[in-house]
Amino acid sequence: MTKTPSHPSIQRPAAPLDTGPRDWFVAAIECNGTVSDCLSAVLGELHSRAGFIQSLMASLESNGVRGVDAVTDLSQKIKGLENTLKFRLGILRPERPQAWFRAPAATSTGPFSATLIDEPVFASFDPWDADKVKRELYALWTARRAKGLPFKDDGGCLWKTLLTFNADYKRLVDLPAPFHAFTLETLPDTLPVHLDSRALRAFLLNVRNEVRGARERLDLCFRQLREASERFWAFQLEHGATEPSPQRPFGHTGASQHRGPSNPQADSMREEFKRRREKTHQSQSQGARAILSGNDLDALRFLGFEDYPALEALRQRYLQLAKQYHPDRNGGNESAFKRLSSAYAHLMSRIEVSVK
């Protein structure tokens, strides 16, 4: 004889009602128990969903610009770093070590104004510690941390900015407890059944696409900065600049009372730059003389001149290269075109001043 239950109950169905995302009330149907038990199961599942939404809010709300989500805020910051790396890394030379420890003179990229980060590539470090600096920077990048940088001071630099953005990215994509097992890089694929919904999936797919885009851009910034830094470190190592000596650390800007032992190669390099700075250009009209600065040399080198050209020669070279690099042309190069415009404007102003 079948015993009649003393209270109403709802039995679990033999098969799921739907193969798609879970209905929010299905917990009541799946529960074996009283009506009160069934409705409590629904409330428990809704509470879990509310907690998940709160964890998403904690990750996606920005502490920066009001009204901008954290993904957009980080993306805008990365854009400034991208502009800076494109503009600066192409003009830095390993044989001019102090330039890597100075902030750029310009804060925008000429006529196609794009904001640049006003920071040097490196903060100060001892030349003989270059290998250690390299290892520790790469380890921080892999761990997505920005604390404990291997520099002698806490000043800003592009490496610090990149590592800070990388740490911000980790905080953004890793959800807080109790959902720390989830990451915005893999959701919604890893959503458990009780959190699933079609609308939530669509939302998380959008977030994941934006997050993965930021990851790719950060990785590209790292590769660009790493390649440029390794050229710098390799040059310094080859020329003996990383050997222990009483010399000032890289990036030190204060006056020194004592100089280290003479380095023949470094002395020769200094003489070469001194010779170039003192080399002058005789203007065709006035015969004015102008000293070549570091910016002059970079602009001349990019345009293929050894010294100030005549105005007409400069214009002709600009037009020739502008046709080659213009981004609207097939095979154009936007970054090179920006450098060309900046170099041309700089030399035009210098030559016109020398003529006057």
GROMACS .gro file of N, CA, C and O in nm, residues 82-160:
model
  316
   82GLU      N    1   5.033   5.307  -2.674
   82GLU     CA    2   5.061   5.269  -2.814
   82GLU      C    3   5.117   5.388  -2.892
   82GLU      O    4   5.216   5.374  -2.966
   83ASN      N    5   5.053   5.504  -2.878
   83ASN     CA    6   5.102   5.624  -2.948
   83ASN      C    7   5.245   5.656  -2.908
   83ASN      O    8   5.330   5.689  -2.992
   84THR      N    9   5.272   5.648  -2.778
   84THR     CA   10   5.405   5.683  -2.727
   84THR      C   11   5.512   5.587  -2.780
   84THR      O   12   5.620   5.630  -2.822
   85LEU      N   13   5.482   5.458  -2.779
   85LEU     CA   14   5.581   5.360  -2.826
   85LEU      C   15   5.607   5.377  -2.976
   85LEU      O   16   5.722   5.371  -3.021
   86LYS      N   17   5.501   5.400  -3.054
   86LYS     CA   18   5.519   5.418  -3.199
   86LYS      C   19   5.607   5.541  -3.228
   86LYS      O   20   5.693   5.538  -3.316
   87PHE      N   21   5.584   5.647  -3.154
   87PHE     CA   22   5.656   5.772  -3.180
   87PHE      C   23   5.798   5.769  -3.125
   87PHE      O   24   5.892   5.814  -3.192
   88ARG      N   25   5.818   5.714  -3.006
   88ARG     CA   26   5.947   5.727  -2.939
   88ARG      C   27   6.047   5.618  -2.976
   88ARG      O   28   6.165   5.645  -2.994
   89LEU      N   29   6.002   5.493  -2.985
   89LEU     CA   30   6.097   5.383  -3.002
   89LEU      C   31   6.171   5.392  -3.135
   89LEU      O   32   6.285   5.346  -3.147
   90GLY      N   33   6.106   5.450  -3.235
   90GLY     CA   34   6.172   5.461  -3.365
   90GLY      C   35   6.284   5.563  -3.370
   90GLY      O   36   6.369   5.558  -3.459
   91ILE      N   37   6.286   5.657  -3.276
   91ILE     CA   38   6.388   5.762  -3.281
   91ILE      C   39   6.496   5.747  -3.174
   91ILE      O   40   6.594   5.819  -3.175
   92LEU      N   41   6.478   5.651  -3.081
   92LEU     CA   42   6.580   5.628  -2.979
   92LEU      C   43   6.694   5.545  -3.037
   92LEU      O   44   6.671   5.451  -3.113
   93ARG      N   45   6.818   5.579  -3.000
   93ARG     CA   46   6.935   5.508  -3.048
   93ARG      C   47   7.011   5.450  -2.929
   93ARG      O   48   7.035   5.521  -2.830
   94PRO      N   49   7.050   5.321  -2.935
   94PRO     CA   50   7.122   5.259  -2.823
   94PRO      C   51   7.251   5.332  -2.788
   94PRO      O   52   7.294   5.330  -2.672
   95GLU      N   53   7.314   5.397  -2.888
   95GLU     CA   54   7.441   5.465  -2.861
   95GLU      C   55   7.424   5.596  -2.786
   95GLU      O   56   7.522   5.663  -2.753
   96ARG      N   57   7.300   5.635  -2.759
   96ARG     CA   58   7.273   5.755  -2.680
   96ARG      C   59   7.195   5.713  -2.554
   96ARG      O   60   7.075   5.733  -2.544
   97PRO      N   61   7.264   5.652  -2.458
   97PRO     CA   62   7.194   5.590  -2.345
   97PRO      C   63   7.109   5.686  -2.264
   97PRO      O   64   7.002   5.649  -2.217
   98GLN      N   65   7.156   5.810  -2.245
   98GLN     CA   66   7.080   5.900  -2.157
   98GLN      C   67   6.942   5.935  -2.215
   98GLN      O   68   6.851   5.970  -2.140
   99ALA      N   69   6.926   5.923  -2.348
   99ALA     CA   70   6.796   5.953  -2.409
   99ALA      C   71   6.688   5.855  -2.363
   99ALA      O   72   6.570   5.887  -2.365
  100TRP      N   73   6.729   5.736  -2.320
  100TRP     CA   74   6.633   5.635  -2.276
  100TRP      C   75   6.583   5.663  -2.135
  100TRP      O   76   6.489   5.598  -2.089
  101PHE      N   77   6.646   5.759  -2.069
  101PHE     CA   78   6.610   5.791  -1.930
  101PHE      C   79   6.554   5.933  -1.919
  101PHE      O   80   6.539   5.985  -1.809
  102ARG      N   81   6.524   5.993  -2.034
  102ARG     CA   82   6.464   6.127  -2.035
  102ARG      C   83   6.324   6.121  -2.091
  102ARG      O   84   6.296   6.044  -2.183
  103ALA      N   85   6.236   6.205  -2.037
  103ALA     CA   86   6.101   6.218  -2.093
  103ALA      C   87   6.111   6.286  -2.228
  103ALA      O   88   6.205   6.363  -2.253
  104PRO      N   89   6.018   6.259  -2.322
  104PRO     CA   90   6.025   6.321  -2.454
  104PRO      C   91   6.004   6.472  -2.444
  104PRO      O   92   5.933   6.521  -2.357
  105ALA      N   93   6.069   6.544  -2.536
  105ALA     CA   94   6.053   6.690  -2.539
  105ALA      C   95   5.913   6.727  -2.585
  105ALA      O   96   5.855   6.825  -2.541
  106ALA      N   97   5.857   6.648  -2.678
  106ALA     CA   98   5.723   6.676  -2.732
  106ALA      C   99   5.619   6.589  -2.661
  106ALA      O  100   5.648   6.477  -2.621
  107THR      N  101   5.500   6.642  -2.645
  107THR     CA  102   5.391   6.565  -2.584
  107THR      C  103   5.282   6.531  -2.686
  107THR      O  104   5.177   6.482  -2.649
  108SER      N  105   5.308   6.557  -2.813
  108SER     CA  106   5.215   6.516  -2.919
  108SER      C  107   5.294   6.490  -3.045
  108SER      O  108   5.411   6.528  -3.056
  109THR      N  109   5.233   6.421  -3.141
  109THR     CA  110   5.304   6.377  -3.260
  109THR      C  111   5.281   6.470  -3.378
  109THR      O  112   5.239   6.429  -3.485
  110GLY      N  113   5.309   6.596  -3.359
  110GLY     CA  114   5.310   6.691  -3.469
  110GLY      C  115   5.171   6.721  -3.524
  110GLY      O  116   5.074   6.730  -3.450
  111PRO      N  117   5.160   6.735  -3.657
  111PRO     CA  118   5.034   6.780  -3.718
  111PRO      C  119   4.919   6.682  -3.699
  111PRO      O  120   4.804   6.719  -3.708
  112PHE      N  121   4.949   6.554  -3.674
  112PHE     CA  122   4.844   6.454  -3.651
  112PHE      C  123   4.835   6.429  -3.501
  112PHE      O  124   4.851   6.318  -3.454
  113SER      N  125   4.811   6.536  -3.428
  113SER     CA  126   4.824   6.538  -3.283
  113SER      C  127   4.766   6.415  -3.215
  113SER      O  128   4.649   6.385  -3.226
  114ALA      N  129   4.851   6.340  -3.147
  114ALA     CA  130   4.811   6.226  -3.065
  114ALA      C  131   4.884   6.238  -2.933
  114ALA      O  132   5.005   6.260  -2.931
  115THR      N  133   4.813   6.227  -2.825
  115THR     CA  134   4.871   6.249  -2.693
  115THR      C  135   4.975   6.142  -2.662
  115THR      O  136   4.953   6.024  -2.684
  116LEU      N  137   5.089   6.188  -2.608
  116LEU     CA  138   5.197   6.098  -2.569
  116LEU      C  139   5.210   6.096  -2.417
  116LEU      O  140   5.178   6.194  -2.350
  117ILE      N  141   5.259   5.984  -2.364
  117ILE     CA  142   5.286   5.974  -2.221
  117ILE      C  143   5.420   6.039  -2.193
  117ILE      O  144   5.521   6.005  -2.256
  118ASP      N  145   5.423   6.133  -2.102
  118ASP     CA  146   5.542   6.213  -2.074
  118ASP      C  147   5.634   6.138  -1.977
  118ASP      O  148   5.652   6.179  -1.862
  119GLU      N  149   5.692   6.027  -2.024
  119GLU     CA  150   5.778   5.944  -1.939
  119GLU      C  151   5.896   5.890  -2.019
  119GLU      O  152   5.884   5.867  -2.140
  120PRO      N  153   6.011   5.865  -1.953
  120PRO     CA  154   6.122   5.798  -2.020
  120PRO      C  155   6.093   5.649  -2.035
  120PRO      O  156   5.995   5.598  -1.979
  121VAL      N  157   6.179   5.579  -2.108
  121VAL     CA  158   6.162   5.434  -2.122
  121VAL      C  159   6.194   5.364  -1.990
  121VAL      O  160   6.119   5.279  -1.943
  122PHE      N  161   6.307   5.402  -1.929
  122PHE     CA  162   6.351   5.340  -1.803
  122PHE      C  163   6.358   5.443  -1.692
  122PHE      O  164   6.382   5.561  -1.717
  123ALA      N  165   6.342   5.396  -1.567
  123ALA     CA  166   6.386   5.473  -1.452
  123ALA      C  167   6.533   5.436  -1.428
  123ALA      O  168   6.587   5.345  -1.492
  124SER      N  169   6.597   5.504  -1.336
  124SER     CA  170   6.741   5.487  -1.315
  124SER      C  171   6.776   5.347  -1.264
  124SER      O  172   6.705   5.290  -1.182
  125PHE      N  173   6.887   5.289  -1.317
  125PHE     CA  174   6.942   5.164  -1.264
  125PHE      C  175   7.091   5.160  -1.293
  125PHE      O  176   7.141   5.229  -1.382
  126ASP      N  177   7.165   5.082  -1.214
  126ASP     CA  178   7.309   5.071  -1.232
  126ASP      C  179   7.340   4.996  -1.361
  126ASP      O  180   7.277   4.891  -1.387
  127PRO      N  181   7.434   5.042  -1.443
  127PRO     CA  182   7.462   4.977  -1.571
  127PRO      C  183   7.494   4.829  -1.558
  127PRO      O  184   7.451   4.749  -1.641
  128TRP      N  185   7.566   4.791  -1.453
  128TRP     CA  186   7.605   4.650  -1.439
  128TRP      C  187   7.489   4.561  -1.394
  128TRP      O  188   7.503   4.440  -1.387
  129ASP      N  189   7.374   4.622  -1.362
  129ASP     CA  190   7.256   4.545  -1.321
  129ASP      C  191   7.159   4.521  -1.436
  129ASP      O  192   7.046   4.478  -1.414
  130ALA      N  193   7.204   4.548  -1.559
  130ALA     CA  194   7.111   4.540  -1.674
  130ALA      C  195   7.047   4.402  -1.687
  130ALA      O  196   6.926   4.390  -1.712
  131ASP      N  197   7.126   4.293  -1.670
  131ASP     CA  198   7.070   4.158  -1.682
  131ASP      C  199   6.965   4.132  -1.575
  131ASP      O  200   6.861   4.072  -1.601
  132LYS      N  201   6.993   4.177  -1.453
  132LYS     CA  202   6.897   4.160  -1.343
  132LYS      C  203   6.769   4.239  -1.371
  132LYS      O  204   6.658   4.189  -1.349
  133VAL      N  205   6.785   4.363  -1.419
  133VAL     CA  206   6.669   4.446  -1.450
  133VAL      C  207   6.582   4.376  -1.556
  133VAL      O  208   6.459   4.368  -1.542
  134LYS      N  209   6.647   4.324  -1.658
  134LYS     CA  210   6.575   4.255  -1.765
  134LYS      C  211   6.497   4.136  -1.711
  134LYS      O  212   6.377   4.121  -1.739
  135ARG      N  213   6.562   4.051  -1.631
  135ARG     CA  214   6.495   3.932  -1.577
  135ARG      C  215   6.375   3.969  -1.490
  135ARG      O  216   6.268   3.908  -1.500
  136GLU      N  217   6.394   4.070  -1.405
  136GLU     CA  218   6.288   4.105  -1.311
  136GLU      C  219   6.169   4.172  -1.383
  136GLU      O  220   6.054   4.151  -1.345
  137LEU      N  221   6.197   4.252  -1.485
  137LEU     CA  222   6.088   4.313  -1.561
  137LEU      C  223   6.004   4.205  -1.629
  137LEU      O  224   5.881   4.209  -1.628
  138TYR      N  225   6.071   4.108  -1.690
  138TYR     CA  226   5.999   4.001  -1.758
  138TYR      C  227   5.921   3.915  -1.660
  138TYR      O  228   5.810   3.868  -1.690
  139ALA      N  229   5.978   3.891  -1.540
  139ALA     CA  230   5.908   3.811  -1.440
  139ALA      C  231   5.782   3.884  -1.391
  139ALA      O  232   5.676   3.822  -1.373
  140LEU      N  233   5.792   4.016  -1.372
  140LEU     CA  234   5.675   4.094  -1.331
  140LEU      C  235   5.567   4.091  -1.439
  140LEU      O  236   5.447   4.084  -1.409
  141TRP      N  237   5.609   4.099  -1.564
  141TRP     CA  238   5.512   4.093  -1.674
  141TRP      C  239   5.439   3.960  -1.674
  141TRP      O  240   5.316   3.955  -1.686
  142THR      N  241   5.512   3.850  -1.660
  142THR     CA  242   5.451   3.717  -1.661
  142THR      C  243   5.355   3.700  -1.544
  142THR      O  244   5.248   3.640  -1.558
  143ALA      N  245   5.394   3.753  -1.427
  143ALA     CA  246   5.310   3.741  -1.308
  143ALA      C  247   5.197   3.844  -1.305
  143ALA      O  248   5.113   3.840  -1.217
  144ARG      N  249   5.197   3.937  -1.401
  144ARG     CA  250   5.099   4.045  -1.408
  144ARG      C  251   5.097   4.126  -1.278
  144ARG      O  252   4.993   4.154  -1.219
  145ARG      N  253   5.219   4.164  -1.234
  145ARG     CA  254   5.234   4.246  -1.115
  145ARG      C  255   5.313   4.372  -1.152
  145ARG      O  256   5.390   4.372  -1.248
  146ALA      N  257   5.296   4.477  -1.071
  146ALA     CA  258   5.367   4.603  -1.098
  146ALA      C  259   5.442   4.653  -0.976
  146ALA      O  260   5.494   4.764  -0.977
  147LYS      N  261   5.448   4.574  -0.871
  147LYS     CA  262   5.519   4.615  -0.750
  147LYS      C  263   5.656   4.549  -0.744
  147LYS      O  264   5.674   4.436  -0.789
  148GLY      N  265   5.753   4.624  -0.687
  148GLY     CA  266   5.888   4.571  -0.676
  148GLY      C  267   5.969   4.586  -0.803
  148GLY      O  268   6.045   4.495  -0.839
  149LEU      N  269   5.954   4.699  -0.873
  149LEU     CA  270   6.030   4.721  -0.996
  149LEU      C  271   6.179   4.735  -0.965
  149LEU      O  272   6.217   4.792  -0.862
  150PRO      N  273   6.265   4.686  -1.055
  150PRO     CA  274   6.409   4.681  -1.028
  150PRO      C  275   6.482   4.811  -1.061
  150PRO      O  276   6.591   4.809  -1.121
  151PHE      N  277   6.425   4.925  -1.024
  151PHE     CA  278   6.489   5.053  -1.052
  151PHE      C  279   6.533   5.119  -0.922
  151PHE      O  280   6.488   5.083  -0.813
  152LYS      N  281   6.623   5.218  -0.935
  152LYS     CA  282   6.680   5.282  -0.817
  152LYS      C  283   6.587   5.388  -0.757
  152LYS      O  284   6.610   5.435  -0.646
  153ASP      N  285   6.487   5.430  -0.831
  153ASP     CA  286   6.391   5.526  -0.778
  153ASP      C  287   6.251   5.487  -0.824
  153ASP      O  288   6.234   5.397  -0.906
  154ASP      N  289   6.152   5.556  -0.769
  154ASP     CA  290   6.012   5.521  -0.797
  154ASP      C  291   5.951   5.613  -0.903
  154ASP      O  292   5.829   5.627  -0.910
  155GLY      N  293   6.036   5.675  -0.985
  155GLY     CA  294   5.986   5.765  -1.088
  155GLY      C  295   5.911   5.691  -1.196
  155GLY      O  296   5.926   5.571  -1.215
  156GLY      N  297   5.829   5.766  -1.269
  156GLY     CA  298   5.752   5.706  -1.377
  156GLY      C  299   5.840   5.671  -1.496
  156GLY      O  300   5.941   5.737  -1.523
  157CYS      N  301   5.805   5.566  -1.565
  157CYS     CA  302   5.874   5.528  -1.690
  157CYS      C  303   5.778   5.439  -1.768
  157CYS      O  304   5.678   5.389  -1.714
  158LEU      N  305   5.807   5.417  -1.896
  158LEU     CA  306   5.716   5.340  -1.981
  158LEU      C  307   5.705   5.195  -1.936
  158LEU      O  308   5.598   5.133  -1.948
  159TRP      N  309   5.814   5.138  -1.884
  159TRP     CA  310   5.808   5.002  -1.833
  159TRP      C  311   5.713   4.993  -1.714
  159TRP      O  312   5.632   4.901  -1.703
  160LYS      N  313   5.721   5.091  -1.625
  160LYS     CA  314   5.632   5.091  -1.509
  160LYS      C  315   5.486   5.106  -1.553
  160LYS      O  316   5.397   5.038  -1.501
   0.00000   0.00000   0.00000
